[in-house]
Coordinates of C-alpha atoms in Angstrom, one line a residue:
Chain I
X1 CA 0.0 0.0 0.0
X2 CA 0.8 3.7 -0.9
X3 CA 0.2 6.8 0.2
X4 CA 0.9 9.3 -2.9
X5 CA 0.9 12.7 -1.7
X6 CA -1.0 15.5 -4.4
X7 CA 0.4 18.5 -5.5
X8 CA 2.5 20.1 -4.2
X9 CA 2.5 17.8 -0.6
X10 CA 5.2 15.6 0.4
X11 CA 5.0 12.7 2.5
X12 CA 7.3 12.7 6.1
X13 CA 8.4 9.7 8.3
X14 CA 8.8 11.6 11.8
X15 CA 12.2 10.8 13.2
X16 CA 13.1 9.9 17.0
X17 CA 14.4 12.6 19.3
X18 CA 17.1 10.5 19.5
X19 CA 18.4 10.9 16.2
X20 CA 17.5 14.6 15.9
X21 CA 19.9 15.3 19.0
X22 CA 23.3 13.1 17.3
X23 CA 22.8 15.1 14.3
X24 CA 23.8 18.3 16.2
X25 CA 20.4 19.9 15.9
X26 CA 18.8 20.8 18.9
X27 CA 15.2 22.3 19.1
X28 CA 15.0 24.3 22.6
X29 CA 12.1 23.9 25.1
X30 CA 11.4 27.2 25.0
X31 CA 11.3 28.2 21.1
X32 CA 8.6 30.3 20.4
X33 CA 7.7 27.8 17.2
X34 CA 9.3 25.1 17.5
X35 CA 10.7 22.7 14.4
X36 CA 11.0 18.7 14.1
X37 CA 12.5 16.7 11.7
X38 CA 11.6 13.9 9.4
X39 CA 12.4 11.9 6.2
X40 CA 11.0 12.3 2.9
X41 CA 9.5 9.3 2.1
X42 CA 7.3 10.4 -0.7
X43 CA 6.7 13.8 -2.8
X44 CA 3.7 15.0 -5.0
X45 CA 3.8 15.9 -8.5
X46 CA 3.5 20.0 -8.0
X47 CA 5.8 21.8 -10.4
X48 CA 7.9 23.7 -7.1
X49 CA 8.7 20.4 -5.4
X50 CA 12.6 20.9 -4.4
X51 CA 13.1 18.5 -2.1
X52 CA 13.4 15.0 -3.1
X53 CA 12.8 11.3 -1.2
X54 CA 15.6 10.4 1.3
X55 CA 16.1 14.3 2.5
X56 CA 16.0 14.7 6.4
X57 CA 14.1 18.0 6.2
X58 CA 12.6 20.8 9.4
X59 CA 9.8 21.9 9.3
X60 CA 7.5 23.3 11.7
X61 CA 6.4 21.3 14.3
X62 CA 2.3 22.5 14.1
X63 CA 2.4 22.2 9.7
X64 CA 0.4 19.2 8.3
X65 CA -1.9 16.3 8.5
X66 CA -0.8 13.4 11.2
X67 CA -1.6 10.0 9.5
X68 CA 0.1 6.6 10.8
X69 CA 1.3 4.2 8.2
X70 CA 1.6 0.9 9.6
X71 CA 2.8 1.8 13.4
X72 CA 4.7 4.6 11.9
X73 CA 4.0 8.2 12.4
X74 CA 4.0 10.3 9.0
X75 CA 2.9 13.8 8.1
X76 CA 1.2 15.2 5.1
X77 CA 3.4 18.6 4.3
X78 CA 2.8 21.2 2.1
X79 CA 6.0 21.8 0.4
X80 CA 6.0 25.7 1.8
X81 CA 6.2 24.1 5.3
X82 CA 9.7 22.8 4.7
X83 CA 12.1 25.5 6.2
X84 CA 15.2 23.5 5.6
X85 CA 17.3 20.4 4.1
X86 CA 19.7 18.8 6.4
X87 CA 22.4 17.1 5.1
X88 CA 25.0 15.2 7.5
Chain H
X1 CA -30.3 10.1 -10.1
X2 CA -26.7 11.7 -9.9
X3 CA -24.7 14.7 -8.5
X4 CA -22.5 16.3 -10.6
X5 CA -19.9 17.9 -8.7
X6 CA -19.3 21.2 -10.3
X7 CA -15.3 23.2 -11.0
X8 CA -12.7 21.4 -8.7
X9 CA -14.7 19.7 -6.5
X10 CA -15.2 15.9 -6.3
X11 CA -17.6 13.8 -4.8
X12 CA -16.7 11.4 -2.1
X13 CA -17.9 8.4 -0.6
X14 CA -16.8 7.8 2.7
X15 CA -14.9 4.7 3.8
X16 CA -15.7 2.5 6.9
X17 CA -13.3 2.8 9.6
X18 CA -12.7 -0.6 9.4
X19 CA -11.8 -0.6 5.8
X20 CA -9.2 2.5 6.6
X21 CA -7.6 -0.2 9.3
X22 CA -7.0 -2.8 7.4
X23 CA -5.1 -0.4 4.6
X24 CA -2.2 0.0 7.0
X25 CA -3.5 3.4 8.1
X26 CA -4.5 4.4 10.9
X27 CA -5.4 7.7 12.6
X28 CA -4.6 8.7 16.1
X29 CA -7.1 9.7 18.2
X30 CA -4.5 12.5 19.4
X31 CA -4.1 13.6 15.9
X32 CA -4.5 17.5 16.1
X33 CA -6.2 17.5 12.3
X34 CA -7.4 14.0 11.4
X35 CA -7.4 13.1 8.1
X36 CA -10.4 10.9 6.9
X37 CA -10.6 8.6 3.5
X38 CA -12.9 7.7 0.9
X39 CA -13.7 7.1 -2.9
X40 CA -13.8 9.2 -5.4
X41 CA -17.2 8.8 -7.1
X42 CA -17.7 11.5 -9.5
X43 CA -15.4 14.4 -10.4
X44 CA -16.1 18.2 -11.3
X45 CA -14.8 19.4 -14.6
X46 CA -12.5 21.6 -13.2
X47 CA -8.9 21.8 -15.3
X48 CA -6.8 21.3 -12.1
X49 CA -8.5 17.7 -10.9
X50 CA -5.5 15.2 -11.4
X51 CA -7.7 12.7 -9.1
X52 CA -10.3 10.5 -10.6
X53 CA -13.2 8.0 -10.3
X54 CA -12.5 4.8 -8.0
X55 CA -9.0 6.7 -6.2
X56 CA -8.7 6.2 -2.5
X57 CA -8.2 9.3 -1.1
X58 CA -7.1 11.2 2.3
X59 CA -8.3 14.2 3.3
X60 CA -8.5 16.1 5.8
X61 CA -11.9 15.5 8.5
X62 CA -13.3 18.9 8.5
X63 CA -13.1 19.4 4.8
X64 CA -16.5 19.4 2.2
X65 CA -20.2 19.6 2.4
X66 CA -21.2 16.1 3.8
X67 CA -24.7 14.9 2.2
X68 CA -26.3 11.2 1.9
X69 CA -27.1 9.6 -1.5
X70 CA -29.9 6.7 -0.6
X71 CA -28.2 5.8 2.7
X72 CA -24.6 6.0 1.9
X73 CA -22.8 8.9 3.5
X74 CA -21.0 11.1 0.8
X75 CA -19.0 14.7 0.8
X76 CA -18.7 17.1 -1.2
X77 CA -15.0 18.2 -1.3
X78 CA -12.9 20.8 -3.1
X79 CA -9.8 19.2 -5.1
X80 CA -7.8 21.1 -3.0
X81 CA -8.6 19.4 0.3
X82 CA -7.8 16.2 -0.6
X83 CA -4.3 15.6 1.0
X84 CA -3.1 12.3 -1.2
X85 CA -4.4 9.5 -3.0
X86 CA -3.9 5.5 -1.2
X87 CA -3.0 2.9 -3.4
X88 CA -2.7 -0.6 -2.5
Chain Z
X1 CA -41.4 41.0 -13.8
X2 CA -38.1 39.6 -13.9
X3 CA -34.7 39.5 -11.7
X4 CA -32.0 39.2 -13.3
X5 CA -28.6 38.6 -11.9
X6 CA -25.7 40.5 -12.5
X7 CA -22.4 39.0 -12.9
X8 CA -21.6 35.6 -11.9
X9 CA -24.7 35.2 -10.0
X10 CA -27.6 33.2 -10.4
X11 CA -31.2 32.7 -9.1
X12 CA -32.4 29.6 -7.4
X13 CA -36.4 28.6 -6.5
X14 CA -35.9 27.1 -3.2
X15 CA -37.0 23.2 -3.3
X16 CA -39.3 22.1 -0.5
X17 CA -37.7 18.8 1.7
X18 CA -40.4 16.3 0.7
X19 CA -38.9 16.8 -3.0
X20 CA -35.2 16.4 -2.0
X21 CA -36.5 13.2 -0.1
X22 CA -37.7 11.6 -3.3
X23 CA -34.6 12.0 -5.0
X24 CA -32.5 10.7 -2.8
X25 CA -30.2 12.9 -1.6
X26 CA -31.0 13.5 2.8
X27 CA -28.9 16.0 4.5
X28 CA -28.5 14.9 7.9
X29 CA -29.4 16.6 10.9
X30 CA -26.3 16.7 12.3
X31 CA -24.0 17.5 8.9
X32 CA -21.4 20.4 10.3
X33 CA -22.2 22.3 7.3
X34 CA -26.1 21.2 5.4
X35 CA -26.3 22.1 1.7
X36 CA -29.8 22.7 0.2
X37 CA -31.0 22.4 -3.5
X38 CA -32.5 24.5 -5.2
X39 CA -33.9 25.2 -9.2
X40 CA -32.2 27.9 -11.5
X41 CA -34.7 29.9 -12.8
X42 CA -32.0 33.0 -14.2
X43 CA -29.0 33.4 -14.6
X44 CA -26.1 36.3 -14.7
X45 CA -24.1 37.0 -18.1
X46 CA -20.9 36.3 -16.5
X47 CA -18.2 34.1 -18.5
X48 CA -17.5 31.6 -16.1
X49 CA -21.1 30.4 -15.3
X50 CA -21.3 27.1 -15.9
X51 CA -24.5 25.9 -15.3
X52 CA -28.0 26.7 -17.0
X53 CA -31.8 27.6 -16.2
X54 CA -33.8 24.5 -15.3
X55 CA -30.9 22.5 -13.2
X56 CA -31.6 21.6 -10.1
X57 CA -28.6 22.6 -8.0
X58 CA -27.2 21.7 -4.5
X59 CA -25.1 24.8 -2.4
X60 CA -24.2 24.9 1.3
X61 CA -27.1 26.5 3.7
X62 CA -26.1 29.7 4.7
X63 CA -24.9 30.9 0.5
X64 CA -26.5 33.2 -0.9
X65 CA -29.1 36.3 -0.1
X66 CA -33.2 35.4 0.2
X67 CA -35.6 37.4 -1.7
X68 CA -39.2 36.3 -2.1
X69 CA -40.7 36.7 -5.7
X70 CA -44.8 36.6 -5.5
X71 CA -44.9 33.4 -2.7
X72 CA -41.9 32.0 -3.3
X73 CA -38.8 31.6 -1.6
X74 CA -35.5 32.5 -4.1
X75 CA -32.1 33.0 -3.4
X76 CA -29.6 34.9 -5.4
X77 CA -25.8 32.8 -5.2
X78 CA -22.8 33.3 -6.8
X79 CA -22.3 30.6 -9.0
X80 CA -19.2 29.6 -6.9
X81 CA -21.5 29.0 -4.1
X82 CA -23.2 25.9 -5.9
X83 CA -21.3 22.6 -5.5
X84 CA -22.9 20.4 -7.4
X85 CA -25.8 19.7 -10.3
X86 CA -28.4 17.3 -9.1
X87 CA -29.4 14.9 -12.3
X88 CA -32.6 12.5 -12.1
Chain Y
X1 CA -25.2 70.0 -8.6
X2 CA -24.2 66.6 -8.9
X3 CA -22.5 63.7 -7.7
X4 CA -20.7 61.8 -9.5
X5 CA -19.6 58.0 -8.5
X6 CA -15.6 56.9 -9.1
X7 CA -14.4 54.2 -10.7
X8 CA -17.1 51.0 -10.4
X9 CA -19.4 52.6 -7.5
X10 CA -22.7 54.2 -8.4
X11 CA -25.2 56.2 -6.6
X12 CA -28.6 54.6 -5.8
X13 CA -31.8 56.7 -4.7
X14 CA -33.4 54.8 -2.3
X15 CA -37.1 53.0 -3.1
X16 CA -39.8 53.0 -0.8
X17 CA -41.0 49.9 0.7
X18 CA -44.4 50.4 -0.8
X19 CA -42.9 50.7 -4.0
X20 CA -41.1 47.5 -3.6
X21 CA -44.2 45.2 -2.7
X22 CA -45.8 46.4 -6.2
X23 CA -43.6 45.2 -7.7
X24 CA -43.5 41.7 -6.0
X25 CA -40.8 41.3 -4.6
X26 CA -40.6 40.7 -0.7
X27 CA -38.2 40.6 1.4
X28 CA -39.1 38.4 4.5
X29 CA -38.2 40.2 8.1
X30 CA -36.3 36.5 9.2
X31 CA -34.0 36.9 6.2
X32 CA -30.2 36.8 6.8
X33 CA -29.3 38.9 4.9
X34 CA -31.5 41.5 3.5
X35 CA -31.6 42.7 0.4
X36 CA -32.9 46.0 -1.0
X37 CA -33.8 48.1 -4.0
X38 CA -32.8 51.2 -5.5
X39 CA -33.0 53.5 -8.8
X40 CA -29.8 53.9 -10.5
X41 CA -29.0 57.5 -10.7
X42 CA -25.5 58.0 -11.8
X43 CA -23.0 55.6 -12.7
X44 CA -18.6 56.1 -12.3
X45 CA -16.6 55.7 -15.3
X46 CA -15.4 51.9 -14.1
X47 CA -14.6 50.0 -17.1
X48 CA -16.7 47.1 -15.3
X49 CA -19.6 48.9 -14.5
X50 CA -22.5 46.6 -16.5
X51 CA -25.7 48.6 -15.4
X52 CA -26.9 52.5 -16.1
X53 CA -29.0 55.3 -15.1
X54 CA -32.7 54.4 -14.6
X55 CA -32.5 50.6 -13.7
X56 CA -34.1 49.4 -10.5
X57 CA -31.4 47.1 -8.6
X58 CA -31.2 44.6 -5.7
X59 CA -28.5 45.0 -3.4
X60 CA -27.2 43.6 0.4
X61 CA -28.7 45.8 2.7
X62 CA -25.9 47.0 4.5
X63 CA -23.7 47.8 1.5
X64 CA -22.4 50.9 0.6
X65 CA -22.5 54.7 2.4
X66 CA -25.4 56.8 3.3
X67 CA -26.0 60.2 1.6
X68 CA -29.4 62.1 1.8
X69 CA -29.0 64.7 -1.4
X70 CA -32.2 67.2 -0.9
X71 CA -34.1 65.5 0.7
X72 CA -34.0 62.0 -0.9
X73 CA -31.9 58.8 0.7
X74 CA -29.2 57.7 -2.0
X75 CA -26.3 55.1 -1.4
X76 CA -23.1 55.0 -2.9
X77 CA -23.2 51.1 -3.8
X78 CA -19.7 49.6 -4.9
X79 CA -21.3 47.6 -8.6
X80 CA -19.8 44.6 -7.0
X81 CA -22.9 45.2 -3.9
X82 CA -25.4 45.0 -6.4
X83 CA -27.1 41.3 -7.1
X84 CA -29.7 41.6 -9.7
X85 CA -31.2 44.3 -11.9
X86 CA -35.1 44.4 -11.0
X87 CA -37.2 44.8 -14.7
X88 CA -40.8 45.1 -14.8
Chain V
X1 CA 6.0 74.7 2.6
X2 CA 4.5 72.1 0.3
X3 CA 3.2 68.4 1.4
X4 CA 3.0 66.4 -1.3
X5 CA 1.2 62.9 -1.4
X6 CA 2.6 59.7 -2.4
X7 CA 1.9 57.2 -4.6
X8 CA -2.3 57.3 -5.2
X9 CA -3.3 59.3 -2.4
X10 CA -4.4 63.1 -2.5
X11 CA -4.2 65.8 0.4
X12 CA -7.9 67.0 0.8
X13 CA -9.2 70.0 2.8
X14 CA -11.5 69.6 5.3
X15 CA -15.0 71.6 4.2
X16 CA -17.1 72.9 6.9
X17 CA -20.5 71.6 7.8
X18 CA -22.8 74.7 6.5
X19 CA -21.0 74.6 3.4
X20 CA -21.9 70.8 2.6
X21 CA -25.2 71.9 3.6
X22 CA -25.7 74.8 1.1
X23 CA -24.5 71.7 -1.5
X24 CA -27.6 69.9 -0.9
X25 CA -25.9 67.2 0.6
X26 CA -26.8 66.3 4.0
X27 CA -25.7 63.3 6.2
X28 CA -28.0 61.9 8.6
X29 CA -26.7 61.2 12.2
X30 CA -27.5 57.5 12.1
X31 CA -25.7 57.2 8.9
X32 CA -24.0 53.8 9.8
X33 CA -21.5 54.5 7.7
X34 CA -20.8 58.8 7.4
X35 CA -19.2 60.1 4.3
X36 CA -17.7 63.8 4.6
X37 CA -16.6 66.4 2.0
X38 CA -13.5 68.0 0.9
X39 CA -11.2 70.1 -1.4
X40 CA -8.5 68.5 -3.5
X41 CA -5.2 70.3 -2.5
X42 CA -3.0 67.9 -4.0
X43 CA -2.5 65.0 -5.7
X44 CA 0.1 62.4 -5.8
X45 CA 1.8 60.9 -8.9
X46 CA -0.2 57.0 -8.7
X47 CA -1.3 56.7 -12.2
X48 CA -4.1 55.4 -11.3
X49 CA -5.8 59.5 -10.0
X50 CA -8.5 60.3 -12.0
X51 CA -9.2 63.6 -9.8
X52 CA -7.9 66.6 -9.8
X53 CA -7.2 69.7 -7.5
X54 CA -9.7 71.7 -7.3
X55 CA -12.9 69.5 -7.1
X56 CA -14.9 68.7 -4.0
X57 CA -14.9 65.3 -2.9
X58 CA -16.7 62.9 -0.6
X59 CA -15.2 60.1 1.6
X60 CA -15.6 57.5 4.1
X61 CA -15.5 59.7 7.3
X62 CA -13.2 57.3 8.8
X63 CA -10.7 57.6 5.8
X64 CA -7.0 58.4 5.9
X65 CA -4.7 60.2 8.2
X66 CA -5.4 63.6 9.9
X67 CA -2.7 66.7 9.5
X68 CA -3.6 69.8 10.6
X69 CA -1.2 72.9 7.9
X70 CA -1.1 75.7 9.7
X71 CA -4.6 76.2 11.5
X72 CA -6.7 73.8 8.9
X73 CA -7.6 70.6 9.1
X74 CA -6.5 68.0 6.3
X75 CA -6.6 64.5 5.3
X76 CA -3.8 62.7 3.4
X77 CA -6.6 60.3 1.8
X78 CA -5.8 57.2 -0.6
X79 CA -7.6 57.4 -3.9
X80 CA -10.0 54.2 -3.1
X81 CA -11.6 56.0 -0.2
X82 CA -13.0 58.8 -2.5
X83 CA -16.7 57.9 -3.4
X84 CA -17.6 60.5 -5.5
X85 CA -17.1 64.2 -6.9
X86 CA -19.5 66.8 -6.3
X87 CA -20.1 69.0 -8.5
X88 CA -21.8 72.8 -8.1
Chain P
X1 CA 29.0 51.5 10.6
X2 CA 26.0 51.5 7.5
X3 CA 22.5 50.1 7.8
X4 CA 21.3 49.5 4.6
X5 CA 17.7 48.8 4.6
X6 CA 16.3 46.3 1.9
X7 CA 14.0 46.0 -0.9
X8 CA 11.4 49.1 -0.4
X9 CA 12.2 49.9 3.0
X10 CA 13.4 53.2 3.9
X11 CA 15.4 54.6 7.0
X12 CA 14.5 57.5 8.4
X13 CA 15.4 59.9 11.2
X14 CA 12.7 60.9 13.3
X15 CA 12.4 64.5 13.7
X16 CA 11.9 66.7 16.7
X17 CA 8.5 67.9 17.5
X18 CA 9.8 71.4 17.3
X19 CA 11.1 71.2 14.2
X20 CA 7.5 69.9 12.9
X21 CA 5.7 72.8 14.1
X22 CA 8.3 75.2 12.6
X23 CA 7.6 74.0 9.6
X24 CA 3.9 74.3 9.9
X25 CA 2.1 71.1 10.5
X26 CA 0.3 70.3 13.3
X27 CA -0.4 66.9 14.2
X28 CA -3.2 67.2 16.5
X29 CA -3.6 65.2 20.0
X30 CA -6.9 64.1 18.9
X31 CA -5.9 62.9 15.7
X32 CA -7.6 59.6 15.2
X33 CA -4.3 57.9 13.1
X34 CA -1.6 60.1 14.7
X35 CA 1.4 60.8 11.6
X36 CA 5.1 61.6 12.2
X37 CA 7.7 63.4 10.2
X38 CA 11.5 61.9 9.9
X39 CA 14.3 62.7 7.3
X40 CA 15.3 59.9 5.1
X41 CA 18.9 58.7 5.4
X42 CA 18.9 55.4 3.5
X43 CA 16.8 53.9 0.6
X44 CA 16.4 50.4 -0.6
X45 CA 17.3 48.8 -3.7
X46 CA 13.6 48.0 -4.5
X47 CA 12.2 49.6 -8.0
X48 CA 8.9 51.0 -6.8
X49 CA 11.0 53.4 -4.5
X50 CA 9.9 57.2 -5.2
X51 CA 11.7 58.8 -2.3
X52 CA 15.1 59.5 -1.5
X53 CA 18.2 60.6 1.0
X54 CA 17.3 64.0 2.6
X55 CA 13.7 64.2 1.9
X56 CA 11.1 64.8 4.7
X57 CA 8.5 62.4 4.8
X58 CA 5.2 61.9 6.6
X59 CA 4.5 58.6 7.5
X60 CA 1.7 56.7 10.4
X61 CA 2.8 57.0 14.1
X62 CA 2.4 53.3 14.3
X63 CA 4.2 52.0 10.9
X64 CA 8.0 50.6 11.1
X65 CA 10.8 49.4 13.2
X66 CA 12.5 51.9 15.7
X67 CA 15.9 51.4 16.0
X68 CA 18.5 53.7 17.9
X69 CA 22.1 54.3 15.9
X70 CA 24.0 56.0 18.1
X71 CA 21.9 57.9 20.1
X72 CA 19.7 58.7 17.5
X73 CA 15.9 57.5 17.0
X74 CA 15.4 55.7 13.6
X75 CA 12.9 53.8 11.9
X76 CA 13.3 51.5 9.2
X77 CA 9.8 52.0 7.3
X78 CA 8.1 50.6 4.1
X79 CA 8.0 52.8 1.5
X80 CA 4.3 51.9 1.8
X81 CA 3.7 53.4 5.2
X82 CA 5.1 56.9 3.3
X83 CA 2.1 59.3 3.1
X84 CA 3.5 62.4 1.8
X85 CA 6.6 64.4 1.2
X86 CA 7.0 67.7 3.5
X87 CA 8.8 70.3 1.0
X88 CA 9.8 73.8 2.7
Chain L
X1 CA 26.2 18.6 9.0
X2 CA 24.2 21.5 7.3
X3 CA 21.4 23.2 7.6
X4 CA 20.1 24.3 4.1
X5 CA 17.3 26.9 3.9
X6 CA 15.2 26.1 1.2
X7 CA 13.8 28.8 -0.9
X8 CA 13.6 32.7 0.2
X9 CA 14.7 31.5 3.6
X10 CA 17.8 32.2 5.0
X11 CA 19.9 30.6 8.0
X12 CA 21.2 33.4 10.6
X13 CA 23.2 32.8 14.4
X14 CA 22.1 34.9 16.6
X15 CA 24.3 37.6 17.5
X16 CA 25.5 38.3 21.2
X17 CA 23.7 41.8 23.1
X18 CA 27.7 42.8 23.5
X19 CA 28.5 42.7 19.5
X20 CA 25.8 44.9 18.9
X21 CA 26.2 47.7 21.1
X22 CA 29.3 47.9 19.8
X23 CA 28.1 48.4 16.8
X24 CA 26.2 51.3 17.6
X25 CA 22.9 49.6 17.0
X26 CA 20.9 49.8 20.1
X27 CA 17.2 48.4 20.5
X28 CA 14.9 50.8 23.1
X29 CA 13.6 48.2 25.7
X30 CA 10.2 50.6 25.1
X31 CA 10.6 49.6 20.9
X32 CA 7.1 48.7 20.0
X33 CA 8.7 45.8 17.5
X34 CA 12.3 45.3 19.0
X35 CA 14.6 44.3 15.9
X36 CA 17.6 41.9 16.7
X37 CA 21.1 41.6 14.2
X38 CA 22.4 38.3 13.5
X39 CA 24.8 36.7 10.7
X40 CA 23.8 35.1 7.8
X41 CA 25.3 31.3 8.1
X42 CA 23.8 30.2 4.9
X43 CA 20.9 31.2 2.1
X44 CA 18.1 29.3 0.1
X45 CA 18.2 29.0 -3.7
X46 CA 15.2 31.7 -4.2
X47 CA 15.6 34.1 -7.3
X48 CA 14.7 37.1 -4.7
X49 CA 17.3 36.5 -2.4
X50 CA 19.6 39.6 -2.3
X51 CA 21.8 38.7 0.6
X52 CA 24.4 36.7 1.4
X53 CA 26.6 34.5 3.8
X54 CA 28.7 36.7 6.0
X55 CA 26.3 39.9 5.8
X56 CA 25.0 40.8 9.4
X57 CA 21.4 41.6 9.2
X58 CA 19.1 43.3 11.2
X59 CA 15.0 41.6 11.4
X60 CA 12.2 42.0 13.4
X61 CA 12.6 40.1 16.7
X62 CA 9.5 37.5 16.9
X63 CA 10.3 36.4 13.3
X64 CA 11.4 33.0 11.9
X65 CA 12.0 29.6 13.3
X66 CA 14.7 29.0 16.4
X67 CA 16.6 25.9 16.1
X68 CA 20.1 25.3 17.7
X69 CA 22.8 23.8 15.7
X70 CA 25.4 22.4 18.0
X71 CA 24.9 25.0 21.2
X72 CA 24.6 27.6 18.9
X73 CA 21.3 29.3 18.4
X74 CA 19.8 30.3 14.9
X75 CA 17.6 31.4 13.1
X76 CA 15.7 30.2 10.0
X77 CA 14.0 33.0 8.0
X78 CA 12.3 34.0 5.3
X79 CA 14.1 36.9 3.3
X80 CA 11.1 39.3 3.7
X81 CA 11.7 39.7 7.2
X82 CA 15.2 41.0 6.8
X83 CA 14.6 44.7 7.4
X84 CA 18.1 45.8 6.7
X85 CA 22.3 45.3 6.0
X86 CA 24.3 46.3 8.8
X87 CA 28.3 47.3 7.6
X88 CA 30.7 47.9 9.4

C-alpha cells in the first residue's frame, strides 16, 4: 500500500528525538515555534517540489496532517512548510 | 439520479473505519487535524483535478459539504482538500 | 417581472424537503455544514457560469441572499456558491 | 449640482417599501441577509460597471454609504454590492 | 512649505458643515456609515488618479490620516476611499 | 558603521516635535491615526521606491521598526507606510 | 552537517547583546517591535534572495523559526523579514 501525496505535498516519516539530537540539531524547550524533523518518504507531482525522497528536512512542528502508516507516524506537508534540508 | 460535482470539486464516498484499518492506516485519536478517507465517485470538470473516479483518497476531517445519497454517506469536497491518494 | 442577476450570479427557487427526499439525496441533521437544492430559474451574463436555467442545484445553507418573488422563496448565489448539479 | 460615482461605485436613490411590494418582490423580516432596491441615478466611469441610469437594482442591505441629497436617501453602492437588476 | 502625497493618495481639505449643507448634501446622524466632503489640495503621482485639484470630494469619514497645515484641518486620503465628486 | 535597509524599506530619522511645528504642521492630540515626520537617510534597492536621502516624509505614528544608531531614534519603514513628502 | 534553507529563507546565528552595542545599533527596551542583528550562516536558492553569507542583518525580533545547531542558536527566516544590512 501507498500513500501518494498531491500537488505540491510531500509525505514525512517523523524521526526519534534521539536521532535529531546526534545530528547536532537541537530544538529548545522554550522556542517560540518550534521545528522537528523527518524523512521524505514520498513527494507530490507540483511543479515547485525541491526537495526529493531520502532528504532529512525541518519543518515546523504544528504544519500538516498526522496520519500513521503501519505503526509509523507520517505527516502530510505542504512543500511551503519545509524551512530546511539537512544534510550530514 | 446523480450529483454532478461542479469546477474542482469531487464527490466522495466515505470509507468504513474498518476498511481504513485494514489499509495500514490508521489515525490517532491525538491527531491535532485528522485526516479521513474515501472514494472518489464523480469528479467536477474543473482543469486542475488530477484525481479521478474509483482513487482512494485522504483528506483532511473537516473538509466538504457532507450529504447522503440513498443511505450512503457522501462529501462534497474541493480538489484542493484532498491531501493524497492511497493505493494498494 | 423579472430578476436578473448581475455578474456571476444566479437565481435559485428554493425546493421544498419532501422533493429532495424523493430524489434521494438527505442531509443529515447533524452535517457540520447542510447544503440545500434549489432550481435555477436565471442566470447572470458572467463568462464563467457554468451551469444553465432548469438544473436543479445543491449549495451549502447559509450561501446566498433570500428574496421572495410573488410566494416564493429565491435566493440569489454566486455561481461559486453551488457545489454540485443534481441529475434525475 | 451633482454627484458623480468613481471608478465602479454608483449612486442609488433609495425605493420606498411600498414601491417595492408592487412590484413583487418581498423581502421576509427573518431573512439573513436583506436585500434592498434602489434607482440607478449615476453611474462612475469603471470599465466594469454593466448597469446604467434608470434601472431598479437589488442590493445587500448593509452595503455601501449613506448620503441624503435634498431631501432623498441615496447610497453610494460599490457595482460589486449589487445582485440583480429588477425589470418590470 | 509644500506636502506632497505619495503614490495614489491626495491631500484634501476639510470643508465645513454649512458649506456641505448649502451643497444639498446632507448626512443623517445615524448614517452607519458617514461620508464627509472636501477640497482636492494635491494630488500624488499613482497613475491610477482620476481627480484633480480643485474639485470637492466625498469620503468615508473614517478615511485616511489627519494633518492639521497651519490652522486647517486635512486628510492625506488614498484614492479608493473617494466615493464620488460633487459638483456645483 | 552602515544600515542599509532592503527592498522598499526606507530609514528615516525621526524629527523633533519642534522642528515639525516650525515648519507648519500640526499633528493634533486628537488625531484619530496620529502621523510623524523623519528625514530619510537610506533607501532600498527595491524599484517602486519614489523617495530619496534628505527628503522629509510623513508617515503613520504606528508604521516601522524603531531602532536607535547611536543615540539617534530611527525607523526602518516601508516605502508603503510613506504618506507624503513635506517640501519647505 | 548542514542546515540548508530552502527557498527565500535564509539561515542566521544569533548575535550576542555585546556585538551589537558595539556596533552602535541599540534596540529601546520601550521599541514597540524590537529588531535583533544576527549573521547570515547560509541562504536558500530563491531568485529574490539579495543577501548573502557573511552579511550581518538586522530583522524584526519575533520572526522565523529557532533551532540550535550544535549550542549555537539560529535562526531560519524568510528573506522578507530582513529589514536591513548592517556594515561595518
Amino acid at each position: 500500500m501507498q500513500v501518494k501525496p498531491l500537488g505540491d505535498r510531500v509525505l514525512v516519516k517523523l524521526v526519534e528525538e534521539q536521532e535529531r539530537t546526534q545530528s547536532g540539531i537541537y530544538i529548545p524547550d522554550t522556542a517560540k515555534d518550534k521545528p522537528q524533523t523527518g524523512l521524505i518518504v514520498a513527494v507530490g507531482d507540483g511543479e515547485d517540489i525541491k526537495v526529493k525522497e531520502g532528504q532529512r528536512v525541518l519543518f515546523a512542528k504544528f504544519a500538516g496532517t498526522e496520519i500513521k502508516i503501519g505503526n509509523e507516524e507520517h505527516l502530510i506537508l505542504s512543500t511551503d512548510d519545509i524551512l530546511a534540508v539537512v544534510e550530514d
